[in-house]
mmCIF file of C-alpha atoms in Angstrom:
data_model
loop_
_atom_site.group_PDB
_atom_site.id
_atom_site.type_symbol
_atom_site.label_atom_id
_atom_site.label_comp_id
_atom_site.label_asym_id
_atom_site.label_seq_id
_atom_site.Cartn_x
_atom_site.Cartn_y
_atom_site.Cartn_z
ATOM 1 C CA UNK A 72 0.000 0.000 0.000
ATOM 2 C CA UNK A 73 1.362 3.533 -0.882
ATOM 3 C CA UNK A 74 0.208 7.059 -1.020
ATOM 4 C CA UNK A 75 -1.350 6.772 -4.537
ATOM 5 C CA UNK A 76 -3.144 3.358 -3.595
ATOM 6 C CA UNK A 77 -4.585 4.710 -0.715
ATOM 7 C CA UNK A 78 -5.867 8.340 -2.120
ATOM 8 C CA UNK A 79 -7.382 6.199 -5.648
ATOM 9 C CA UNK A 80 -9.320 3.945 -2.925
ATOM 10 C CA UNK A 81 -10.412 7.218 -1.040
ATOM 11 C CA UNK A 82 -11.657 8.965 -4.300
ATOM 12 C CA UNK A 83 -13.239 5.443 -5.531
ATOM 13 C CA UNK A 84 -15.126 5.246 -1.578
ATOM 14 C CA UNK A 85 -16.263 9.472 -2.065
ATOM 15 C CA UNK A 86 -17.908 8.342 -5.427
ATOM 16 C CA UNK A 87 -19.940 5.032 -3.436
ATOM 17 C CA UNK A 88 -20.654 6.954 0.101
ATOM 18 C CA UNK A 89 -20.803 10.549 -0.610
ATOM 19 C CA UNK A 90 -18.193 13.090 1.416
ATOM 20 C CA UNK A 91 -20.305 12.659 4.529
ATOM 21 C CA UNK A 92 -19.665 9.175 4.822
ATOM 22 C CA UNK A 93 -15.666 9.100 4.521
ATOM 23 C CA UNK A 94 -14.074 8.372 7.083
ATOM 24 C CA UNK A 95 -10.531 6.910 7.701
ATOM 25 C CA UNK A 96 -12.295 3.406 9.247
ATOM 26 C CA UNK A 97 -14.253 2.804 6.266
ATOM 27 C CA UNK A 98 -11.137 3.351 4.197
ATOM 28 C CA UNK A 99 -8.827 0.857 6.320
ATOM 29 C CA UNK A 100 -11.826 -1.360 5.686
ATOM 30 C CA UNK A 101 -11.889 -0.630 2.071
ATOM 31 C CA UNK A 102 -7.917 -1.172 1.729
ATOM 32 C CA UNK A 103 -7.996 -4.427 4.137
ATOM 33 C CA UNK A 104 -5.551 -2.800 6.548
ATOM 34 C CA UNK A 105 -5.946 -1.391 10.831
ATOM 35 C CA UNK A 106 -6.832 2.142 10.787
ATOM 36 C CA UNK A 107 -3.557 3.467 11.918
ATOM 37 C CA UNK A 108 -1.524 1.915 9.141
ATOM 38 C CA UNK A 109 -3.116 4.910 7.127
ATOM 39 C CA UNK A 110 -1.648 7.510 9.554
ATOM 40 C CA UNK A 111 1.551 6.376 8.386
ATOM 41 C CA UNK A 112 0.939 8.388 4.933
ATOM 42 C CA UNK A 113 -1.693 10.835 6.044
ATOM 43 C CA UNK A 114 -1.500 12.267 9.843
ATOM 44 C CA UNK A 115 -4.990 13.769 9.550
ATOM 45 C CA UNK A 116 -8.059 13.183 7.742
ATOM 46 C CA UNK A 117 -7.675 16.699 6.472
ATOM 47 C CA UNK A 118 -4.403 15.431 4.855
ATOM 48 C CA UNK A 119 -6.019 12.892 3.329
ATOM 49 C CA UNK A 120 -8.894 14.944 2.122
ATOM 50 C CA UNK A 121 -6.489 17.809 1.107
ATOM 51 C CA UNK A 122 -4.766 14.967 -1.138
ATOM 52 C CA UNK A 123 -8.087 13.514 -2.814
ATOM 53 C CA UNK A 124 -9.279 17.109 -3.542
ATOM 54 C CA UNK A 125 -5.797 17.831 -5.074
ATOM 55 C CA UNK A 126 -6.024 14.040 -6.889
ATOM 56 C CA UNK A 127 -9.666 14.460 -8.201
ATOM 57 C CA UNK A 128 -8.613 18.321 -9.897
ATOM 58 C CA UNK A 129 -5.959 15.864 -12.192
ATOM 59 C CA UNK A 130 -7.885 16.913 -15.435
ATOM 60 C CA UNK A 131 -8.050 19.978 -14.584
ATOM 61 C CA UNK A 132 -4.511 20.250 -13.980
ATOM 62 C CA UNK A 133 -3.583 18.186 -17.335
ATOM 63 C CA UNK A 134 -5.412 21.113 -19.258
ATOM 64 C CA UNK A 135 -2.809 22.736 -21.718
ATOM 65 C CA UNK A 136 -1.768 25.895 -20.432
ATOM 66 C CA UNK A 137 -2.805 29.323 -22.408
ATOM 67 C CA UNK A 138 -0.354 30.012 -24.743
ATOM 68 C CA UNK A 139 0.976 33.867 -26.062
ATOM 69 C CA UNK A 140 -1.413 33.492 -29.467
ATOM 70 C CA UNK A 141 -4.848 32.490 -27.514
ATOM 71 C CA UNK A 142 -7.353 34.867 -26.983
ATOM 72 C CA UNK A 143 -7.778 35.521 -23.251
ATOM 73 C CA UNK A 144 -11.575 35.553 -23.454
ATOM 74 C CA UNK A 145 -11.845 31.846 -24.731
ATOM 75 C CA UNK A 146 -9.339 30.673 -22.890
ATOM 76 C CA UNK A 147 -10.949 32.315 -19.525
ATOM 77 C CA UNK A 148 -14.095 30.716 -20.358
ATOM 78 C CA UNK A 149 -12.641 27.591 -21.294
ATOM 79 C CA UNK A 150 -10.367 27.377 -17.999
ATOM 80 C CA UNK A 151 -13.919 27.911 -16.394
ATOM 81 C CA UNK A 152 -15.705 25.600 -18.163
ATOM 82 C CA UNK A 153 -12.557 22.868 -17.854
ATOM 83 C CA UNK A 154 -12.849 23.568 -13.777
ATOM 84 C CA UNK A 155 -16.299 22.819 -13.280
ATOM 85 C CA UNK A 156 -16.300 19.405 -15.668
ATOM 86 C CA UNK A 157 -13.487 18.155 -13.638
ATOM 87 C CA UNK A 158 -15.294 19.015 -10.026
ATOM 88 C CA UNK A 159 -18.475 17.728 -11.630
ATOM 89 C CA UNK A 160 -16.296 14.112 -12.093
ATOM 90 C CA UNK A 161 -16.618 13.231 -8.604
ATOM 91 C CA UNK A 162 -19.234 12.854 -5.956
ATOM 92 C CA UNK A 163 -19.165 16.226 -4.069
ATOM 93 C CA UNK A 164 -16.583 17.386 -6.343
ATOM 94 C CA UNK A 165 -17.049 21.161 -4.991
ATOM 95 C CA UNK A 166 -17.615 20.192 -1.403
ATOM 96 C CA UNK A 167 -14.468 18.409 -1.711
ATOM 97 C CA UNK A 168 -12.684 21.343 -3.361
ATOM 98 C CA UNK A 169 -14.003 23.627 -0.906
ATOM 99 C CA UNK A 170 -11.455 25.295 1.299
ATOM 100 C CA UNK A 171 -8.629 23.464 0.639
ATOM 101 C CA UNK A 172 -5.489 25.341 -0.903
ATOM 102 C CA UNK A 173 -3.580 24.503 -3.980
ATOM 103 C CA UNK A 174 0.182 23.353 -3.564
ATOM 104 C CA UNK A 175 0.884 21.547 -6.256
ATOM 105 C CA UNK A 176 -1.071 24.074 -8.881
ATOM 106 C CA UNK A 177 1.063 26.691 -8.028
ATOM 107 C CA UNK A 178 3.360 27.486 -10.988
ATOM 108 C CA UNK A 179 0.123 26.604 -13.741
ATOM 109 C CA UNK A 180 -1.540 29.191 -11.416
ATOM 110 C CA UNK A 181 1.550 31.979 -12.133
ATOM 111 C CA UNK A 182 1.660 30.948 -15.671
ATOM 112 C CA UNK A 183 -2.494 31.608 -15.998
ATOM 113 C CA UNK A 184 -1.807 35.112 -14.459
ATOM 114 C CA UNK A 185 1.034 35.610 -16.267
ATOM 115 C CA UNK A 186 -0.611 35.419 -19.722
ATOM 116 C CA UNK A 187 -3.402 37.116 -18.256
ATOM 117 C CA UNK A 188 -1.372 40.264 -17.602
ATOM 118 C CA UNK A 189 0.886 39.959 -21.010
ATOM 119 C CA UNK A 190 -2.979 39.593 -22.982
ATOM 120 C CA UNK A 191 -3.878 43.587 -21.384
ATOM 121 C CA UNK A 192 -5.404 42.632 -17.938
ATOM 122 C CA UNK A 193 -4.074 44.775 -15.005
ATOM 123 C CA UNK A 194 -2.749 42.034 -12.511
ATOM 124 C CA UNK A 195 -5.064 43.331 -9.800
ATOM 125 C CA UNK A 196 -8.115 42.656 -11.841
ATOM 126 C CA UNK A 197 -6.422 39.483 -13.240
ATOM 127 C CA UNK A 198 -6.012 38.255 -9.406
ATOM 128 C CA UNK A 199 -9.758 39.087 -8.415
ATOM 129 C CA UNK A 200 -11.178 37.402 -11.664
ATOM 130 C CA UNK A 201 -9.401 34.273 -11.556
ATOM 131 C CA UNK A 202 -10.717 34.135 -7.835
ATOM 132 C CA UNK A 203 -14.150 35.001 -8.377
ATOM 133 C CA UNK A 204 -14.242 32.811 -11.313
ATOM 134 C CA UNK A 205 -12.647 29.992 -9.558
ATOM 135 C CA UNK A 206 -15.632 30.398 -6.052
ATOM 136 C CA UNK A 207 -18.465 31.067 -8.959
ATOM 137 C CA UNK A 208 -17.168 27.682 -10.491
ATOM 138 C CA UNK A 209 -17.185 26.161 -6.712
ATOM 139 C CA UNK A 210 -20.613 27.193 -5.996
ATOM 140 C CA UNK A 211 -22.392 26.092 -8.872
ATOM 141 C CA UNK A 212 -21.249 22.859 -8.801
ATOM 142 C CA UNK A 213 -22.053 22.624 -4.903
ATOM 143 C CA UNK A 214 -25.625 23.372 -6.158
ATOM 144 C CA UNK A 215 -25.767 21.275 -8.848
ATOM 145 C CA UNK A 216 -24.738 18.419 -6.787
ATOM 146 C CA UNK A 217 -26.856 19.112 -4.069
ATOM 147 C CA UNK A 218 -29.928 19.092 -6.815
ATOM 148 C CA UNK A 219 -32.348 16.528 -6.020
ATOM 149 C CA UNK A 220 -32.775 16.525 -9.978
ATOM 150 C CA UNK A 221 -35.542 16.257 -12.103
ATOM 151 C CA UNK A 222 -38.788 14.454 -10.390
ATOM 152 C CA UNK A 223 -37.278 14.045 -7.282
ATOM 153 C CA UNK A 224 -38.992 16.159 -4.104
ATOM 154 C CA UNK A 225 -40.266 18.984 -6.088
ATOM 155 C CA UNK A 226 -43.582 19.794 -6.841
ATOM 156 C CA UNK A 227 -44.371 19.948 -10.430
ATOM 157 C CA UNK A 228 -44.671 23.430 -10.817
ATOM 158 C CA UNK A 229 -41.418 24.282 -10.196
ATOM 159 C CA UNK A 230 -39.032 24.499 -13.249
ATOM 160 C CA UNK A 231 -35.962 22.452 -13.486
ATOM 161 C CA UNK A 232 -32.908 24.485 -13.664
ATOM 162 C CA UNK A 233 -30.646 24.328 -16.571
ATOM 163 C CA UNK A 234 -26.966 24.156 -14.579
ATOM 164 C CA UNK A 235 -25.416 24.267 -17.522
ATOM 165 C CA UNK A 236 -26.925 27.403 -18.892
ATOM 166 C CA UNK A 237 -27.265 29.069 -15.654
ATOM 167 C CA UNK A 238 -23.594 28.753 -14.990
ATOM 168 C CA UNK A 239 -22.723 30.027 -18.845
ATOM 169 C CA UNK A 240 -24.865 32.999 -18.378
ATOM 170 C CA UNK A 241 -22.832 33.836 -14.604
ATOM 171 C CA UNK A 242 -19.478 32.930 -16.553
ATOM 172 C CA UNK A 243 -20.205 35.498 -19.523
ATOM 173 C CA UNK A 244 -20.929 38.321 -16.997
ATOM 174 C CA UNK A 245 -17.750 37.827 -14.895
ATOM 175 C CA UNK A 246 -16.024 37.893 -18.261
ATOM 176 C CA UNK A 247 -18.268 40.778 -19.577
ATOM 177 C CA UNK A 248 -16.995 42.787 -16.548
ATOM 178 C CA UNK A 249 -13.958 41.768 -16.767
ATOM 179 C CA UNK A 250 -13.267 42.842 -20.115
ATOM 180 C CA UNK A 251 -14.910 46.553 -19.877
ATOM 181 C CA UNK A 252 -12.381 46.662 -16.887
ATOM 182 C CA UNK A 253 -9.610 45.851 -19.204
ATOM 183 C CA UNK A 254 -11.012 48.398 -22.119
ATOM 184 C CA UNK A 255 -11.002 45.335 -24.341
ATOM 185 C CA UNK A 256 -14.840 44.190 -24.754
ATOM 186 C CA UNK A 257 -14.701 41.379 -27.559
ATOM 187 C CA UNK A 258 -16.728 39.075 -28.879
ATOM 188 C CA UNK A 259 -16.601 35.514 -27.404
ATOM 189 C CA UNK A 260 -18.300 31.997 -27.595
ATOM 190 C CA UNK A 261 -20.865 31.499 -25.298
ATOM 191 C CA UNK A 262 -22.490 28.214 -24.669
ATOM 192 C CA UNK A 263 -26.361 27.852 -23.883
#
């Protein structure tokens, strides 16, 4: 048993149980080994949890990076859109995501902001909207996974929310303000 082995079994357990139901017993249980053997990779649950969250953002992390020639707009939009598939992978994706702070993202963070700030956008603003993006992104997906979904506990009145299209309209105003910050309103592909 190593690090990986046990983090793939904690991810594999989050998509059976749900977050609530994690716990470091059910995981020893899950891996055939006593509960403390685990504490021998992970001293805290919060370690481990801080690893599975970092695990479960791989293909968001694999994403190319922007390059000099891309237009910022797409590729903000796209880094958005890239984000939110990948939390949407797992069960409570955003929950899991939540609070936790990226260690191993650090220099594809810098590199994002860099080409942020050589495409026109003051670093200030570039900082903010990668943020706000990044707890708009969170918060969707924490609602769309807390949806009971179509049918279930809602009375038939009530309309069934579009998360896709909901979260593309939120996306395209961020980036709306965004660019008239930057002087540089554009023209960009919206999905929806």
């Amino acid at each position: 048993m190593n690090r990986e082995t046990v983090v793939t079994e904690a991810l594999d357990l989050l998509d059976e149980v749900g977050l609530e139901t994690v716990s470091t017993r059910r995981l020893a249980k899950r891996l055939g080994v006593e509960q403390p053997s685990l504490y021998y990779h992970f001293r805290t649950k919060k370690d481990l949890l801080t690893a599975m969250a970092e695990a479960a953002l791989t293909p968001h992390a694999a994403a190319p990076l922007p390059s000099p020639e891309d237009d910022w707009r797409e590729w903000f939009l796209e880094n958005a859109r890239s984000f939110r598939r990948t939390l949407l992978e797992r069960r409570d994706g955003a929950r899991l995501h939540a609070g936790t702070t990226p260690t191993s993202d650090l220099d594809r963070i810098r590199h994002k902001m860099a080409f942020l700030v050589a495409s026109g956008v003051p670093e200030k603003d570039a900082r903010m909207a990668m943020l706000a993006v990044g707890r708009y992104t969170v918060g969707c997906v924490l609602e769309e996974q807390a949806d009971p979904g179509p049918g279930e506990d809602l009375p038939a009145d009530v309309p069934v929310l579009d998360h896709e299209a909901a979260f593309e309209a939120g996306l395209a105003l961020i980036l709306d303000g965004l660019a008239q910050r930057t002087g540089r309103r554009g023209q960009v592909t919206r999905r929806g």
